[in-house]
Amino acid sequence: MNLYKEASWFLSSNGKEGSLQTRIFNASQAKKVKTNPKHLYALVSSTLKYKPYIKKIIKSAKLLELEKALKEPMALLLVHDLLFTKSGRIQMGKTPLKESVLRHKTRLNAELTKLKLKHKVKSLDELIDEDDTPVRWFRVNTLLADVDSVLSSLDLKEVASVGKLQPGCIYRDEYIPNLFGVSPKERVTQSALYENGSIIIQDRASCFPAFILNPQEGDSVIDACAAPGNKTTHLAAHVGPRGAITAFERDIRRSNILKQMVKKAGADSIVTVNVGDFTHSNPDDFTDVTGLVVDPSCSGSGTFGRAYEEENPQDSYSEERLQKLSSFQFSIVKHALSFPSAKKVVYSTCSIHAQENERVVVDLLNDSNVKRAGWRVANRSRIIPMWHRRGLVEEFEGFPNPEQLAGGCVRALPKVDGGIGFFAVLFERDSTTEEGSVDHSAGKQAVQPSQEQVKSQGQPDSESEPESDYEEWNGFD
Ligand code: SAM
């Protein structure tokens, strides 16, 4: 009974306060729900997926009119389990609630059959666009395992291209070292390798930033927006036990997930988690830091897997919201560009909107402090040159070299490019000569705004935090 009661609560509050996964995870951490969060999530997300059809069936069968004690969210869940699961079983003992649905079983089944006939399908699955990644990507965590032992333990047949992937096969990525793709049906998260941190589920494009920054063993780098920690642990694998990562995360709950992930990845001796706002850090305290990854909150327009959860998806990408995000992204990258010994800064988002991507780059390139510090967009040759999809040339019009600037950015389209939609750019500078050094006072003024300014710049509050990393975060595993 708990299962349905708690699920109906999440179903009723859908579309509010962040993603379904986050809400269930947080409620479970805070011990506000008793049910296993994995079961809760599976039930609620599947009910949401079929909701329009279940609603039609309930309406045609007049279920709510005949059973006054039954409320809509509970009816949706119970009918879902009765008609849309393999077992066709409502998972509760003999209760009046269960009986109120079961006594209409024949009528409900008849309505399901009518619906299938109407849509000319054998199963309603055929009407649902599977909102899942086309490839399940995982990275071998070289801090804990080596590629050969992982491959022999998985015992899958290697194929030469992503297109050839099917269950039982594995594809070695041609762009990112130690990255592999398998069919989403492959249960990699149930393997011991996943449990013990030897492999980390991480979308291919999400591996771009650490690869592009390419810190060397022993380097000291910053991950400015770190939770849940995919890029932090990837950076840790690059710098190794002699290196150091400072991982900033301003959301306390998410910083706990980050700490868990760092521990699981065997990176606790390399990573220092700094729970706080990166823009409030003092660059002069990090004179040994040579590189930074800035992967801030974004609209998440390149991600998928939440389509059924969104009540008003258009609100997430309104011009006003993109504008707010973009000024926040500008200020956080600008702060990263003010670190005195930094030679490279990677900026990335999982958004497909130019406002959060190329336009942020344009604003930074036009910023006098950034110019004075000698930052430029690295050439294509420095940023996964063989990757086909680059920045949008038209966004750099007005610069003498728009093609070159666009070539210095990488983009990925959701699904079409084998995973989430993504954007990354590398800023670099040769040396910290006097001319090339950052104007700290001006930089700090600009990047440490007052609280009011922070608000007007659209620093997203944690409640409305877009879970742009949703697809990668296996919070329940
Ligand atoms: N890089 C992460 C990964 O690959 O696993 C995903 C980062 S997610 C897109 C953005 C994160 O930045 C969120 O956890 C958010 O709470 C955090 N964040 C946003 N603004 C921040 C700030 N000013 N300082 C530190 N963290 C911030």
CSV table of N, CA, C and O in Angstrom, one decimal, residues 176-227:
chain,number,residue,atom,x,y,z
A,176,ILE,N,37.3,9.1,-27.5
A,176,ILE,CA,37.7,9.2,-26.1
A,176,ILE,C,38.4,7.9,-25.6
A,176,ILE,O,37.7,6.8,-25.7
A,177,PRO,N,39.6,8.0,-25.1
A,177,PRO,CA,40.3,6.8,-24.6
A,177,PRO,C,39.5,6.2,-23.5
A,177,PRO,O,38.9,6.9,-22.7
A,178,ASN,N,39.5,4.9,-23.4
A,178,ASN,CA,38.9,4.1,-22.2
A,178,ASN,C,37.4,4.2,-22.2
A,178,ASN,O,36.8,3.9,-21.2
A,179,LEU,N,36.7,4.7,-23.3
A,179,LEU,CA,35.3,4.8,-23.3
A,179,LEU,C,34.7,3.8,-24.2
A,179,LEU,O,35.2,3.5,-25.3
A,180,PHE,N,33.6,3.2,-23.8
A,180,PHE,CA,33.0,2.1,-24.5
A,180,PHE,C,31.5,2.3,-24.6
A,180,PHE,O,30.9,2.9,-23.7
A,181,GLY,N,30.9,1.8,-25.7
A,181,GLY,CA,29.4,1.9,-25.9
A,181,GLY,C,28.8,0.5,-25.9
A,181,GLY,O,29.5,-0.4,-26.5
A,182,VAL,N,27.7,0.3,-25.3
A,182,VAL,CA,27.0,-1.0,-25.4
A,182,VAL,C,25.5,-0.6,-25.7
A,182,VAL,O,25.1,0.5,-25.6
A,183,SER,N,24.7,-1.7,-26.0
A,183,SER,CA,23.3,-1.4,-26.2
A,183,SER,C,22.7,-1.0,-24.9
A,183,SER,O,23.1,-1.5,-23.8
A,184,PRO,N,21.7,-0.1,-24.9
A,184,PRO,CA,21.0,0.3,-23.6
A,184,PRO,C,20.4,-0.9,-22.9
A,184,PRO,O,20.1,-0.8,-21.7
A,185,LYS,N,20.2,-2.0,-23.7
A,185,LYS,CA,19.5,-3.2,-23.1
A,185,LYS,C,20.6,-4.0,-22.2
A,185,LYS,O,20.2,-4.8,-21.4
A,186,GLU,N,21.8,-3.7,-22.4
A,186,GLU,CA,22.9,-4.4,-21.7
A,186,GLU,C,22.9,-3.9,-20.2
A,186,GLU,O,22.9,-2.7,-20.0
A,187,ARG,N,22.8,-4.8,-19.3
A,187,ARG,CA,22.6,-4.4,-17.9
A,187,ARG,C,23.9,-4.1,-17.2
A,187,ARG,O,24.3,-4.8,-16.2
A,188,VAL,N,24.7,-3.1,-17.7
A,188,VAL,CA,26.0,-2.9,-17.2
A,188,VAL,C,25.9,-2.4,-15.7
A,188,VAL,O,26.8,-2.7,-14.9
A,189,THR,N,24.8,-1.7,-15.4
A,189,THR,CA,24.8,-1.2,-14.0
A,189,THR,C,24.5,-2.3,-13.0
A,189,THR,O,24.6,-2.0,-11.8
A,190,GLN,N,24.3,-3.5,-13.5
A,190,GLN,CA,24.1,-4.6,-12.5
A,190,GLN,C,25.3,-5.4,-12.4
A,190,GLN,O,25.3,-6.4,-11.7
A,191,SER,N,26.4,-5.0,-13.1
A,191,SER,CA,27.6,-5.8,-13.0
A,191,SER,C,28.4,-5.4,-11.8
A,191,SER,O,28.3,-4.3,-11.3
A,192,ALA,N,29.3,-6.3,-11.3
A,192,ALA,CA,30.2,-6.0,-10.2
A,192,ALA,C,31.1,-4.9,-10.6
A,192,ALA,O,31.5,-4.1,-9.7
A,193,LEU,N,31.5,-4.8,-11.8
A,193,LEU,CA,32.4,-3.7,-12.3
A,193,LEU,C,31.8,-2.4,-12.0
A,193,LEU,O,32.5,-1.4,-11.7
A,194,TYR,N,30.5,-2.3,-12.2
A,194,TYR,CA,29.8,-1.0,-11.9
A,194,TYR,C,29.8,-0.8,-10.4
A,194,TYR,O,30.1,0.3,-9.9
A,195,GLU,N,29.4,-1.8,-9.7
A,195,GLU,CA,29.2,-1.7,-8.2
A,195,GLU,C,30.6,-1.3,-7.6
A,195,GLU,O,30.5,-0.5,-6.6
A,196,ASN,N,31.7,-1.8,-8.1
A,196,ASN,CA,32.9,-1.5,-7.4
A,196,ASN,C,33.7,-0.3,-8.0
A,196,ASN,O,34.8,-0.1,-7.6
A,197,GLY,N,33.0,0.4,-8.9
A,197,GLY,CA,33.6,1.7,-9.4
A,197,GLY,C,34.6,1.5,-10.5
A,197,GLY,O,35.3,2.4,-11.0
A,198,SER,N,34.8,0.2,-11.0
A,198,SER,CA,35.7,0.0,-12.1
A,198,SER,C,35.2,0.6,-13.4
A,198,SER,O,36.0,1.0,-14.3
A,199,ILE,N,33.9,0.7,-13.6
A,199,ILE,CA,33.3,1.4,-14.7
A,199,ILE,C,32.4,2.5,-14.3
A,199,ILE,O,31.7,2.3,-13.2
A,200,ILE,N,32.3,3.5,-15.0
A,200,ILE,CA,31.5,4.7,-14.7
A,200,ILE,C,30.6,5.0,-15.9
A,200,ILE,O,31.1,5.1,-17.0
A,201,ILE,N,29.3,5.0,-15.6
A,201,ILE,CA,28.3,5.3,-16.7
A,201,ILE,C,28.5,6.8,-17.0
A,201,ILE,O,28.2,7.6,-16.1
A,202,GLN,N,28.9,7.1,-18.2
A,202,GLN,CA,29.0,8.5,-18.6
A,202,GLN,C,28.9,8.7,-20.1
A,202,GLN,O,29.6,8.0,-20.8
A,203,ASP,N,28.0,9.6,-20.4
A,203,ASP,CA,27.7,9.8,-21.8
A,203,ASP,C,29.0,10.2,-22.6
A,203,ASP,O,29.9,10.9,-22.0
A,204,ARG,N,29.1,9.8,-23.8
A,204,ARG,CA,30.3,10.2,-24.6
A,204,ARG,C,30.6,11.7,-24.5
A,204,ARG,O,31.8,12.1,-24.2
A,205,ALA,N,29.6,12.5,-24.9
A,205,ALA,CA,29.9,13.9,-25.0
A,205,ALA,C,30.3,14.5,-23.6
A,205,ALA,O,31.1,15.4,-23.5
A,206,SER,N,29.8,13.9,-22.6
A,206,SER,CA,30.1,14.4,-21.2
A,206,SER,C,31.6,14.1,-20.9
A,206,SER,O,32.1,14.7,-19.9
A,207,CYS,N,32.2,13.2,-21.6
A,207,CYS,CA,33.6,12.9,-21.4
A,207,CYS,C,34.5,13.9,-22.2
A,207,CYS,O,35.7,13.9,-22.0
A,208,PHE,N,33.9,14.7,-23.0
A,208,PHE,CA,34.7,15.6,-23.8
A,208,PHE,C,35.5,16.6,-22.9
A,208,PHE,O,36.7,16.8,-23.1
A,209,PRO,N,34.9,17.3,-21.9
A,209,PRO,CA,35.6,18.3,-21.2
A,209,PRO,C,36.9,17.9,-20.6
A,209,PRO,O,38.0,18.5,-20.8
A,210,ALA,N,36.9,16.7,-19.8
A,210,ALA,CA,38.2,16.3,-19.2
A,210,ALA,C,39.2,15.9,-20.3
A,210,ALA,O,40.4,16.2,-20.2
A,211,PHE,N,38.7,15.3,-21.4
A,211,PHE,CA,39.6,14.9,-22.5
A,211,PHE,C,40.2,16.2,-23.1
A,211,PHE,O,41.4,16.2,-23.4
A,212,ILE,N,39.4,17.2,-23.3
A,212,ILE,CA,39.8,18.4,-24.0
A,212,ILE,C,40.8,19.2,-23.1
A,212,ILE,O,41.9,19.6,-23.5
A,213,LEU,N,40.5,19.2,-21.8
A,213,LEU,CA,41.4,19.9,-20.8
A,213,LEU,C,42.8,19.2,-20.8
A,213,LEU,O,43.8,19.7,-20.7
A,214,ASN,N,42.6,17.8,-20.8
A,214,ASN,CA,43.8,16.9,-20.9
A,214,ASN,C,44.9,17.3,-19.9
A,214,ASN,O,46.1,17.4,-20.2
A,215,PRO,N,44.5,17.4,-18.6
A,215,PRO,CA,45.5,17.6,-17.6
A,215,PRO,C,46.5,16.4,-17.5
A,215,PRO,O,46.1,15.3,-17.7
A,216,GLN,N,47.7,16.7,-17.1
A,216,GLN,CA,48.7,15.6,-17.1
A,216,GLN,C,48.9,15.1,-15.7
A,216,GLN,O,48.5,15.8,-14.7
A,217,GLU,N,49.5,14.0,-15.5
A,217,GLU,CA,49.7,13.4,-14.2
A,217,GLU,C,50.4,14.4,-13.3
A,217,GLU,O,51.4,15.1,-13.7
A,218,GLY,N,49.8,14.6,-12.1
A,218,GLY,CA,50.4,15.5,-11.1
A,218,GLY,C,49.9,16.9,-11.2
A,218,GLY,O,50.2,17.7,-10.3
A,219,ASP,N,49.1,17.2,-12.2
A,219,ASP,CA,48.6,18.6,-12.3
A,219,ASP,C,47.5,18.9,-11.3
A,219,ASP,O,46.9,18.0,-10.7
A,220,SER,N,47.3,20.2,-11.1
A,220,SER,CA,46.3,20.6,-10.1
A,220,SER,C,45.2,21.4,-10.9
A,220,SER,O,45.5,22.4,-11.6
A,221,VAL,N,44.0,20.9,-10.8
A,221,VAL,CA,42.9,21.5,-11.6
A,221,VAL,C,41.7,21.7,-10.8
A,221,VAL,O,41.5,21.1,-9.7
A,222,ILE,N,40.8,22.5,-11.3
A,222,ILE,CA,39.5,22.8,-10.6
A,222,ILE,C,38.3,22.3,-11.4
A,222,ILE,O,38.3,22.5,-12.7
A,223,ASP,N,37.4,21.7,-10.8
A,223,ASP,CA,36.1,21.4,-11.4
A,223,ASP,C,35.1,22.4,-10.7
A,223,ASP,O,34.8,22.2,-9.5
A,224,ALA,N,34.7,23.4,-11.5
A,224,ALA,CA,33.9,24.5,-10.8
A,224,ALA,C,32.5,24.1,-10.4
A,224,ALA,O,32.0,24.7,-9.5
A,225,CYS,N,31.9,23.2,-11.2
A,225,CYS,CA,30.5,22.8,-10.9
A,225,CYS,C,30.5,21.3,-11.0
A,225,CYS,O,30.2,20.7,-12.0
A,226,ALA,N,30.7,20.7,-9.9
A,226,ALA,CA,31.1,19.3,-9.9
A,226,ALA,C,30.1,18.2,-9.8
A,226,ALA,O,30.3,17.1,-10.4
A,227,ALA,N,29.0,18.4,-9.0
A,227,ALA,CA,28.1,17.2,-8.7
A,227,ALA,C,27.3,16.9,-10.0
A,227,ALA,O,26.9,17.8,-10.7
